[in-house]
mmCIF file of C-alpha atoms and ligand atoms in Angstrom:
data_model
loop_
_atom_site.group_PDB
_atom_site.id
_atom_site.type_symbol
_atom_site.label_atom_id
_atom_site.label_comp_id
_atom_site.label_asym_id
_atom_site.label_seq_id
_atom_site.Cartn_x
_atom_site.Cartn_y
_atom_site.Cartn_z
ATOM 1 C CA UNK G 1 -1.619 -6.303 34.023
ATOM 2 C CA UNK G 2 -1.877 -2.519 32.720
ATOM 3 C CA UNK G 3 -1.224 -3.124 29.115
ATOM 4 C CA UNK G 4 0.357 0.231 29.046
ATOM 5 C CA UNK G 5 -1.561 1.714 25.506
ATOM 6 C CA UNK G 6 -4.413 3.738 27.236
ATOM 7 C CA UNK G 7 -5.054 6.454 25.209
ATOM 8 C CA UNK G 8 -3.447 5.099 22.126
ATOM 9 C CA UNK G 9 -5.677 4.953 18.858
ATOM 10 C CA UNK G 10 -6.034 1.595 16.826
ATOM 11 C CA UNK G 11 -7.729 0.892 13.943
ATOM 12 C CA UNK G 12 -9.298 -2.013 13.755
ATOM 13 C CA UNK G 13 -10.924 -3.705 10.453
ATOM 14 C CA UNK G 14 -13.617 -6.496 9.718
ATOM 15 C CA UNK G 15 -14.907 -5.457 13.432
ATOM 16 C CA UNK G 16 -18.427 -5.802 13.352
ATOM 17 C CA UNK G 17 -18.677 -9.249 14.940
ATOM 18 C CA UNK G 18 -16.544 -12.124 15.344
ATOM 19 C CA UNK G 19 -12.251 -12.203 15.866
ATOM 20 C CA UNK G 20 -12.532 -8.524 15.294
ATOM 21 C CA UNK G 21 -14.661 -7.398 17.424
ATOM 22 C CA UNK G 22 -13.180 -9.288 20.020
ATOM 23 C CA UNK G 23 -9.913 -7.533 19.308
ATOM 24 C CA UNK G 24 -11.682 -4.187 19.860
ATOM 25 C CA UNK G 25 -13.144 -5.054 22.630
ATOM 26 C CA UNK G 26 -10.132 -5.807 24.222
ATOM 27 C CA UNK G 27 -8.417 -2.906 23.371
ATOM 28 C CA UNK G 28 -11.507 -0.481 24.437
ATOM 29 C CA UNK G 29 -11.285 -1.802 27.691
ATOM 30 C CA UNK G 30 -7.497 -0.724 27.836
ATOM 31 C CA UNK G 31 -8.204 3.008 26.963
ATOM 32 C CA UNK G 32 -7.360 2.430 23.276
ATOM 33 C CA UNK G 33 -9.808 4.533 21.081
ATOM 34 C CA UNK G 34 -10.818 2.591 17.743
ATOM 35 C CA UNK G 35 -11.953 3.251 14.775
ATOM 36 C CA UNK G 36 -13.884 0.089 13.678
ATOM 37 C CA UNK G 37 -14.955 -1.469 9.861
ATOM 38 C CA UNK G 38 -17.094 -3.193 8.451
ATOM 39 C CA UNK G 39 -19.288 -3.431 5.275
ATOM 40 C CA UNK G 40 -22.647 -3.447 7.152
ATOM 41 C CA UNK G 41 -23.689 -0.816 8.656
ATOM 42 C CA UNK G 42 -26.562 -1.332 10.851
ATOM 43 C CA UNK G 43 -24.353 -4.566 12.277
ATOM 44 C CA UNK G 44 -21.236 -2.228 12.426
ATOM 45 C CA UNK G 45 -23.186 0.883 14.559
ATOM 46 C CA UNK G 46 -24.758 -1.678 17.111
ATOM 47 C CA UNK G 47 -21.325 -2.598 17.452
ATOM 48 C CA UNK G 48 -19.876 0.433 17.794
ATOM 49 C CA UNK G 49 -22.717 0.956 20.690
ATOM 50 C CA UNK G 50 -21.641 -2.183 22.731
ATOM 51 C CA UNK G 51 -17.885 -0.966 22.574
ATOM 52 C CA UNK G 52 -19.162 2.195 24.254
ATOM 53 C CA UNK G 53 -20.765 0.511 26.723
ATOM 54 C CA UNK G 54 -17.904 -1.339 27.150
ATOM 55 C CA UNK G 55 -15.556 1.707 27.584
ATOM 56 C CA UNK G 56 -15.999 2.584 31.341
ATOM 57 C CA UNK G 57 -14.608 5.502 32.407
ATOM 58 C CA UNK G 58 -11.156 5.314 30.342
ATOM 59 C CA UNK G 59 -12.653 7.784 28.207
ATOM 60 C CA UNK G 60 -11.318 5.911 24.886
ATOM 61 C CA UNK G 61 -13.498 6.898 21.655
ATOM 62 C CA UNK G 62 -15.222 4.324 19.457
ATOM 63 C CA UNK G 63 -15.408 5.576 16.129
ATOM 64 C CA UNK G 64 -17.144 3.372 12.974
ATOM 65 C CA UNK G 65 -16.411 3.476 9.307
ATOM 66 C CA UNK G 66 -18.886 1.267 7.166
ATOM 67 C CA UNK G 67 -16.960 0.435 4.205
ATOM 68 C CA UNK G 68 -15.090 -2.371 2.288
ATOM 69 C CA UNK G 69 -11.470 -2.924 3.399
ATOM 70 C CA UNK G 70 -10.370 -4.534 -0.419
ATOM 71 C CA UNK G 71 -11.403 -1.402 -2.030
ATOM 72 C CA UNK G 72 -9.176 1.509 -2.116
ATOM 73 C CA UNK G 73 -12.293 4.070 -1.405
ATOM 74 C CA UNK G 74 -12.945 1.962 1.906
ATOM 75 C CA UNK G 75 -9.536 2.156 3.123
ATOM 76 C CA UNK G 76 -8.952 5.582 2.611
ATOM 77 C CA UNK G 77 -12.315 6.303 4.101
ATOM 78 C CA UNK G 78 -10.929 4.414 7.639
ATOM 79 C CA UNK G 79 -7.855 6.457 7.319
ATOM 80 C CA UNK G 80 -9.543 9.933 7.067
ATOM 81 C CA UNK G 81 -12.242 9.188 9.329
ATOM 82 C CA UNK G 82 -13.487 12.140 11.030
ATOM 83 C CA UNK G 83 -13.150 12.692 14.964
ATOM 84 C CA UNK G 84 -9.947 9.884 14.432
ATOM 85 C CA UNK G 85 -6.299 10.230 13.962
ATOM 86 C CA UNK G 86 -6.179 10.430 10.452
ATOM 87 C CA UNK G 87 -3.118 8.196 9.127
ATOM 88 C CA UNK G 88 -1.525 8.712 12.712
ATOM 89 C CA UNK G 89 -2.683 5.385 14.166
ATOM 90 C CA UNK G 90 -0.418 3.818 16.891
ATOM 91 C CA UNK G 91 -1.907 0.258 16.425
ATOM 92 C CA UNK G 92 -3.372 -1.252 13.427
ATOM 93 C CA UNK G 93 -5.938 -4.826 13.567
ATOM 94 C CA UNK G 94 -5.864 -6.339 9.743
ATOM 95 C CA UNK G 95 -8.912 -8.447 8.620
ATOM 96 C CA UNK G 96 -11.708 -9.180 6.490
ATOM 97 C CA UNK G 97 -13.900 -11.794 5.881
ATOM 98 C CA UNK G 98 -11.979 -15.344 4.749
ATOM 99 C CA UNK G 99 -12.319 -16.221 0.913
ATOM 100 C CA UNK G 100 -14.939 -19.025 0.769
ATOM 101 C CA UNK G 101 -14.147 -22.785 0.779
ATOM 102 C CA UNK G 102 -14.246 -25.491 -2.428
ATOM 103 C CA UNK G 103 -11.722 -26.722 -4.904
ATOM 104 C CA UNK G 104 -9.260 -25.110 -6.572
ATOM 105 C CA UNK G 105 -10.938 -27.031 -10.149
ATOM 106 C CA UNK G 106 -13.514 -24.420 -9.513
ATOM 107 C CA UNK G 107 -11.829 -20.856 -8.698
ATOM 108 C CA UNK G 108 -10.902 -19.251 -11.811
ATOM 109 C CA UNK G 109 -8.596 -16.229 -11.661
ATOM 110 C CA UNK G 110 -11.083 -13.529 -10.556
ATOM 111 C CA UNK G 111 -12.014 -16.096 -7.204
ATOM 112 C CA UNK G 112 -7.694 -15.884 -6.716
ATOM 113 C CA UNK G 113 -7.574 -11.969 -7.012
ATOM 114 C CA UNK G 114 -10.436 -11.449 -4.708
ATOM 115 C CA UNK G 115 -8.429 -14.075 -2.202
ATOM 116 C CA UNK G 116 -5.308 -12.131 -2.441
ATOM 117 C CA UNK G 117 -6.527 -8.951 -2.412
ATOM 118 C CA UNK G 118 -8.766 -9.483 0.410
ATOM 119 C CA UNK G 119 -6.675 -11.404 2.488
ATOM 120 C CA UNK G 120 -3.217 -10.021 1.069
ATOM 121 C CA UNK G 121 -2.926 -6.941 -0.755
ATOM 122 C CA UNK G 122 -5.276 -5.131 1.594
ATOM 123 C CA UNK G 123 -3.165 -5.775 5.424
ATOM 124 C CA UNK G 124 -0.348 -4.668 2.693
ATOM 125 C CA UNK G 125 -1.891 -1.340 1.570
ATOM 126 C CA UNK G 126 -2.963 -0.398 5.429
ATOM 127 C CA UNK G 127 0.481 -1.138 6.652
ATOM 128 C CA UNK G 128 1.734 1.121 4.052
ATOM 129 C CA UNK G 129 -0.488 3.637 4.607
ATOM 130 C CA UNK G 130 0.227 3.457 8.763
ATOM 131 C CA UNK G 131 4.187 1.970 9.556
ATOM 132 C CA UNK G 132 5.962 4.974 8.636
ATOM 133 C CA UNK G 133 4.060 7.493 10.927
ATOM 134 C CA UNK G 134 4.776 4.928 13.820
ATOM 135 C CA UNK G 135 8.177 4.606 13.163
ATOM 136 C CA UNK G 136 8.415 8.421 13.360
ATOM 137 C CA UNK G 137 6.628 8.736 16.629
ATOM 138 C CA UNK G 138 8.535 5.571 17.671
ATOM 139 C CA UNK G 139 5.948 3.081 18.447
ATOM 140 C CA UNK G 140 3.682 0.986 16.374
ATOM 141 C CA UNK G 141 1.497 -2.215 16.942
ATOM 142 C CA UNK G 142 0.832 -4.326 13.736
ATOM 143 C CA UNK G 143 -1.967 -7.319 14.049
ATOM 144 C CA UNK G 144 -2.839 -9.380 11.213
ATOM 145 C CA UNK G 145 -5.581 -11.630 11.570
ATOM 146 C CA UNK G 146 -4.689 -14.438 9.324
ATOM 147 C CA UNK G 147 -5.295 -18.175 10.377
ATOM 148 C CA UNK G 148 -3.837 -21.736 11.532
ATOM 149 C CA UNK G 149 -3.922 -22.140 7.825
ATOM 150 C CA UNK G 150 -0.879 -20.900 7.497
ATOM 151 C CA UNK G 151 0.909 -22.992 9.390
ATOM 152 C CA UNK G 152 -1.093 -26.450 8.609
ATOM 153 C CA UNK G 153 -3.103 -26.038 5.427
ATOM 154 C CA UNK G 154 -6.986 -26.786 5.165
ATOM 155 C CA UNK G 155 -8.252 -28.592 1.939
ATOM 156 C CA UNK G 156 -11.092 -26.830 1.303
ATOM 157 C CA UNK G 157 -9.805 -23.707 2.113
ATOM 158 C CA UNK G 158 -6.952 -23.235 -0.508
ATOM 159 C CA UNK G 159 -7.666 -19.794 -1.553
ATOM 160 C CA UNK G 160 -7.083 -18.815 2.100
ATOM 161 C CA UNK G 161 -4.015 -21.343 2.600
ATOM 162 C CA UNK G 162 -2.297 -20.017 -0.652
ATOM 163 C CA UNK G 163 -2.968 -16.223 -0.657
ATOM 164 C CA UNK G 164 -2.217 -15.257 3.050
ATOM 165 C CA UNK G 165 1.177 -17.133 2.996
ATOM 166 C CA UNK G 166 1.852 -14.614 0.230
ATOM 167 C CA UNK G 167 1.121 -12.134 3.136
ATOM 168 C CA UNK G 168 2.877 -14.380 6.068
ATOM 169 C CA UNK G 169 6.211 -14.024 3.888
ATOM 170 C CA UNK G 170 5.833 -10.518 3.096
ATOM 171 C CA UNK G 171 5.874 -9.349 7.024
ATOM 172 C CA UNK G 172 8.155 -12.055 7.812
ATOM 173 C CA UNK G 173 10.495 -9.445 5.549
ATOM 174 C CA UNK G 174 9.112 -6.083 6.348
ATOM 175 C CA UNK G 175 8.726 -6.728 10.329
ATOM 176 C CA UNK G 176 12.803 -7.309 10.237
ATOM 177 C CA UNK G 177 13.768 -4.172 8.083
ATOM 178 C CA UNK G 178 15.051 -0.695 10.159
ATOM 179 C CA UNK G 179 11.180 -0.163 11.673
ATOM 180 C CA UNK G 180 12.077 -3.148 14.331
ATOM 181 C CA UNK G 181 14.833 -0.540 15.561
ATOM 182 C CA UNK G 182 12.104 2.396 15.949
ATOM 183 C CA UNK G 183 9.779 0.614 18.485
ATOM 184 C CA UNK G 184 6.934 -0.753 15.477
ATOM 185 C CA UNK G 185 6.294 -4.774 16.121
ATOM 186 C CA UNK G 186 4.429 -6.844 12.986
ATOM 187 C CA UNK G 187 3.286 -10.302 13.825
ATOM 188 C CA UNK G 188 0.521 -12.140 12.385
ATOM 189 C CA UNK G 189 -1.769 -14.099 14.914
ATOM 190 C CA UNK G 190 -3.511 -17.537 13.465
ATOM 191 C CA UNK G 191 -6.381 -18.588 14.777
ATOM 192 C CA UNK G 192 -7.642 -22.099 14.636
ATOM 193 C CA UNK G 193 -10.881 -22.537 15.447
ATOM 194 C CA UNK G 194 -12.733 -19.981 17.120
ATOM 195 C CA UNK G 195 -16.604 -19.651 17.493
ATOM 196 C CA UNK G 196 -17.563 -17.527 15.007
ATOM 197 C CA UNK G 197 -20.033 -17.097 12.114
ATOM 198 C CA UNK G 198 -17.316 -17.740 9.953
ATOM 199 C CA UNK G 199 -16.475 -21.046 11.699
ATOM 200 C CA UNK G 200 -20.254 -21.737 11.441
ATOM 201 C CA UNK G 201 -20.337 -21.004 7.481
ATOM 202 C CA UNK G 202 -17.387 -23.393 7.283
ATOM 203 C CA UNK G 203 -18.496 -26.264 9.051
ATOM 204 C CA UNK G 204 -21.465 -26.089 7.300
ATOM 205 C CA UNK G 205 -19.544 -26.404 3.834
ATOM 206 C CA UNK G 206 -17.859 -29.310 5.495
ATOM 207 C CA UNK G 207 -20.936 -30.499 6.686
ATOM 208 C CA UNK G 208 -22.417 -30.569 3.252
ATOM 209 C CA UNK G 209 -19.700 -32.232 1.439
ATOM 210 C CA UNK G 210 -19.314 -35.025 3.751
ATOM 211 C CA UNK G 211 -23.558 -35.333 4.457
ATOM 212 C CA UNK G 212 -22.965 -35.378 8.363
ATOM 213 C CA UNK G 213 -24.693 -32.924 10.046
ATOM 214 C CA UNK G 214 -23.500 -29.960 11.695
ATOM 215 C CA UNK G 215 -23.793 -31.299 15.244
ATOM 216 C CA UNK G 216 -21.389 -33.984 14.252
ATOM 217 C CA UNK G 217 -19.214 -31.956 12.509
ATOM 218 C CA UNK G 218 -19.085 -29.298 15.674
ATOM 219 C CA UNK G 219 -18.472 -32.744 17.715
ATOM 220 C CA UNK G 220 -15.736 -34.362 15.578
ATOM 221 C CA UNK G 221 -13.734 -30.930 15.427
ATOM 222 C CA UNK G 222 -14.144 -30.246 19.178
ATOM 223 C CA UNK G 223 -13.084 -33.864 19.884
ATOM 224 C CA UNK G 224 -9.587 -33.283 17.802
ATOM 225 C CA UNK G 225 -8.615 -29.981 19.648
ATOM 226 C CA UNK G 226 -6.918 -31.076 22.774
ATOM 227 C CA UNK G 227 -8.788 -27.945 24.440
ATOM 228 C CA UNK G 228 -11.663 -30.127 23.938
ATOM 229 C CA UNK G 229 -13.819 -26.708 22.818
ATOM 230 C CA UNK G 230 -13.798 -23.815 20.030
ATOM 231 C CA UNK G 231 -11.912 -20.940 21.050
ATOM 232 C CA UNK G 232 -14.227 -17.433 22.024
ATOM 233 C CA UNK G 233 -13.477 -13.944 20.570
ATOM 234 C CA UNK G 234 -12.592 -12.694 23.607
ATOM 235 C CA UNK G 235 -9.745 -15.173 23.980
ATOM 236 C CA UNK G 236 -8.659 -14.258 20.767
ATOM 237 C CA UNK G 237 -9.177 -10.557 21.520
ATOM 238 C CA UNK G 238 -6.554 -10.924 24.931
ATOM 239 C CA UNK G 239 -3.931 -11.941 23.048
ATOM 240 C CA UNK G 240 -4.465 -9.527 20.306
ATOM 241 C CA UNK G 241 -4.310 -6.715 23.235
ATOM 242 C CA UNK G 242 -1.030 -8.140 24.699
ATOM 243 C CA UNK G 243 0.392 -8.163 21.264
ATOM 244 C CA UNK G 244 -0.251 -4.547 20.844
ATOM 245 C CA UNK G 245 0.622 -4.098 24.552
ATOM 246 C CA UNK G 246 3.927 -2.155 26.003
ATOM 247 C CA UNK G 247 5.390 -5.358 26.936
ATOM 248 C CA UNK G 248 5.227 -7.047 23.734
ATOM 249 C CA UNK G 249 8.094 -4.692 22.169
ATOM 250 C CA UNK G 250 10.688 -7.747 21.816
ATOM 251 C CA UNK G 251 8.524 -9.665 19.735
ATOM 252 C CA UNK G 252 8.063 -8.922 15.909
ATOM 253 C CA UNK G 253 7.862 -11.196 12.848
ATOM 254 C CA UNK G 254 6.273 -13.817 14.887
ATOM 255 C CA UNK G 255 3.484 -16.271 13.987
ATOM 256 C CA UNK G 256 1.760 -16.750 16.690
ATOM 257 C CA UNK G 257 -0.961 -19.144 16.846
ATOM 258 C CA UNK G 258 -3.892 -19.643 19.288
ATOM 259 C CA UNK G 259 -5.666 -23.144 18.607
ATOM 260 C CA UNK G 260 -6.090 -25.141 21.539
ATOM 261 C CA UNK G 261 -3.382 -27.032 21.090
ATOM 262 C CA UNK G 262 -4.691 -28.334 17.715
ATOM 263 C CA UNK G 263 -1.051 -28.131 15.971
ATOM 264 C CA UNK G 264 0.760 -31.204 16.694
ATOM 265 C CA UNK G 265 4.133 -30.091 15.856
ATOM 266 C CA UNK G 266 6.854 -29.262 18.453
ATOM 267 C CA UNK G 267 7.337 -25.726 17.229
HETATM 268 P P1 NAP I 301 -16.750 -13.327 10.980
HETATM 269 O O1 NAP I 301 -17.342 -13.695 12.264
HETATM 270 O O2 NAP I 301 -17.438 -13.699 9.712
HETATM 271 O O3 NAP I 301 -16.486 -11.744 11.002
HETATM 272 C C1 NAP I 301 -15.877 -11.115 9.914
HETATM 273 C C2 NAP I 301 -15.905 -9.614 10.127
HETATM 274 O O4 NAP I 301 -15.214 -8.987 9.034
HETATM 275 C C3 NAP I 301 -17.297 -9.015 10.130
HETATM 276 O O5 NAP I 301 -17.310 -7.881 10.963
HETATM 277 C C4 NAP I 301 -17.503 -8.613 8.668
HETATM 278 O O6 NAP I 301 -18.509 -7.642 8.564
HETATM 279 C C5 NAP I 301 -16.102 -8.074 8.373
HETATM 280 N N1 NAP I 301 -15.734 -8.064 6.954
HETATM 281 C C6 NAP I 301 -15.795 -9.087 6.079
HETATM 282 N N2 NAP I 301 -15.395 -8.685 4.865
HETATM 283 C C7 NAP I 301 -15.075 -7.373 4.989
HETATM 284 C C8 NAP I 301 -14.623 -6.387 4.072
HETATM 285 N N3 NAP I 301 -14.412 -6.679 2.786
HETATM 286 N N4 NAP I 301 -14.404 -5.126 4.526
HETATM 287 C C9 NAP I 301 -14.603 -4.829 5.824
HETATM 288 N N5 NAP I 301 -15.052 -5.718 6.730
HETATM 289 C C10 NAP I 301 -15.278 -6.975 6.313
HETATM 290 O O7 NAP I 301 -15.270 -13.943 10.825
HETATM 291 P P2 NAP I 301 -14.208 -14.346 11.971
HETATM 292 O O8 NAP I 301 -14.429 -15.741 12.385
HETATM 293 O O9 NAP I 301 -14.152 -13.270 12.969
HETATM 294 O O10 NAP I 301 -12.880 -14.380 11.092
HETATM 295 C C11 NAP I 301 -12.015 -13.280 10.946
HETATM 296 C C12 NAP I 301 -10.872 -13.714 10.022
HETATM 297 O O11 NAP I 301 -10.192 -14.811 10.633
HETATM 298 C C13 NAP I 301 -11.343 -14.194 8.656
HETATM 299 O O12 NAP I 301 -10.438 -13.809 7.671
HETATM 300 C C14 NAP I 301 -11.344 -15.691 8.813
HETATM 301 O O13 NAP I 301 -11.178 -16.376 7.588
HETATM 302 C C15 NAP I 301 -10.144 -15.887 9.724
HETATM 303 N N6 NAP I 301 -10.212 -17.155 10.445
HETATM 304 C C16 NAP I 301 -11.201 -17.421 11.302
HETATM 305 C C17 NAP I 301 -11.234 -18.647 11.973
HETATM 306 C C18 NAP I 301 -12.327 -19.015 12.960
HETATM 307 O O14 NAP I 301 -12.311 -20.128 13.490
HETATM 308 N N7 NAP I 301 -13.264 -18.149 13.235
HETATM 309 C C19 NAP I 301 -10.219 -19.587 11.734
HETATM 310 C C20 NAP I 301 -9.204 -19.274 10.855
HETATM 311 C C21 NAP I 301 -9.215 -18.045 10.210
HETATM 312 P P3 NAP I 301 -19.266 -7.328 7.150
HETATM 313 O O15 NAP I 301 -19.610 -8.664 6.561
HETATM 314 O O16 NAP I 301 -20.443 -6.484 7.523
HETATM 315 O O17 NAP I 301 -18.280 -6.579 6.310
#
């Protein structure tokens, strides 16, 4: 299927590795030129070199910006990133890293405004910064990497469960106001478990609380996902693509969740 956004420019944050990168790979191979982010940049430019690779002949550009997405320098450094579109971006990827796991005895308020800022305040300040220059040129594609999560909170992740609802129920607002009516879409898109070294750092947290080892952690998850298996960035990175894709225009505000059937509700 031609997805329709060849030649469109996306920018596309935590993108070094992982959910992110898969996203930008994904939207590489459609023609989309990207401007990527990360904090490391040695990780960040060999990135950058495998999306080129990656690129064939559809002549999209691959542009990276090593900086932190919480911190107001880093995001306007992505947005005035030279050789890319300045502001002007017609698709937008939100993420950074997920706040770490434990219990909420421990997290004092600095551990809550790093959460929220990190994993709500920032997809806030970029969509800000990019939904009004879409609505203008009459098409927009908003992403937000959040996580299942939402939808069915994790104990030991209650920084994450509490502070990207806060996000979850901002664009369940802003995806509905008069943008929907000038061709911009915002949906969020959870994943559950997807291999990643994120995933990895987590099940080893689990791992270590419960003194099973991380084989039999990897095992017992795998076994409770009716996919029988960990999602793969690339999966992740398809849908991401079709939700930035032409066709996706009569879908906005949506949660959309990718888990392997994990869920076990009816909706
Ligand atoms: P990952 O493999 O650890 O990759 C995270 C990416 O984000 C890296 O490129 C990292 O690079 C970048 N990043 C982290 N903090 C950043 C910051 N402050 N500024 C800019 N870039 C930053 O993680 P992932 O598995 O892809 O997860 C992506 C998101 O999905 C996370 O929020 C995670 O909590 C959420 N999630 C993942 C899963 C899963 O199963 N994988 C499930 C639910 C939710 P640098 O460290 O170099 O900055």
């Amino acid at each position: 299927m031609d997805l329709g956004i060849a030649g469109k420019w996306a920018l596309v944050c935590g993108a070094s590795k992982g959910l992110g990168y898969g996203c930008a790979k994904a939207l590489v191979r459609e023609g989309v030129s990207v401007v990527i982010n990360a904090r490391d940049a040695q990780a960040l430019g060999d990135a950058a070199r495998r999306l080129g690779a990656d690129r064939g002949a559809s002549g999209a550009k691959v542009i990276a910006v090593a900086a932190d997405i919480t911190t107001r320098e880093g995001r306007d450094a992505v947005l005035a990133a030279p050789g890319g579109p300045g502001r002007d971006f017609d698709i937008l990827v939100t993420n950074a890293g997920g706040p770490p796991t434990g219990d909420f005895r421990d997290w004092d308020r600095d551990a809550w405004i790093r959460a929220v800022d990190a994993n709500m305040l920032t997809p806030i300040e970029l969509i800000k910064a990019t939904v009004d220059g879409m609505a203008l040129r009459g098409f927009g594609r908003i992403v937000n990497i959040t996580s299942s999560a939402v939808k069915a909170p994790i104990d030991i992740l209650g920084l994450s469960n509490g502070a990207r609802s806060g996000l979850t129920g901002f664009v369940a607002g802003v995806s509905r106001s008069p943008i929907a009516a000038r061709g911009v879409t915002i949906n969020n898109l959870l994943p559950g478990k997807f291999d990643t070294d994120r995933l990895a750092s987590t099940v080893a947290a689990t791992a270590s609380k419960s003194g099973r080892s991380v084989e039999d952690v990897r095992r017992a998850h795998q076994a409770q996902i009716p996919a029988g298996r960990y999602g793969t960035a690339e999966e992740f990175g398809a849908i991401c693509a079709f939700l930035c894709s032409v066709h996706a225009g009569y879908m906005t505000g949506q949660n959309v969740l990718a888990d392997g059937g994990a869920y076990p509700g009816t909706f």
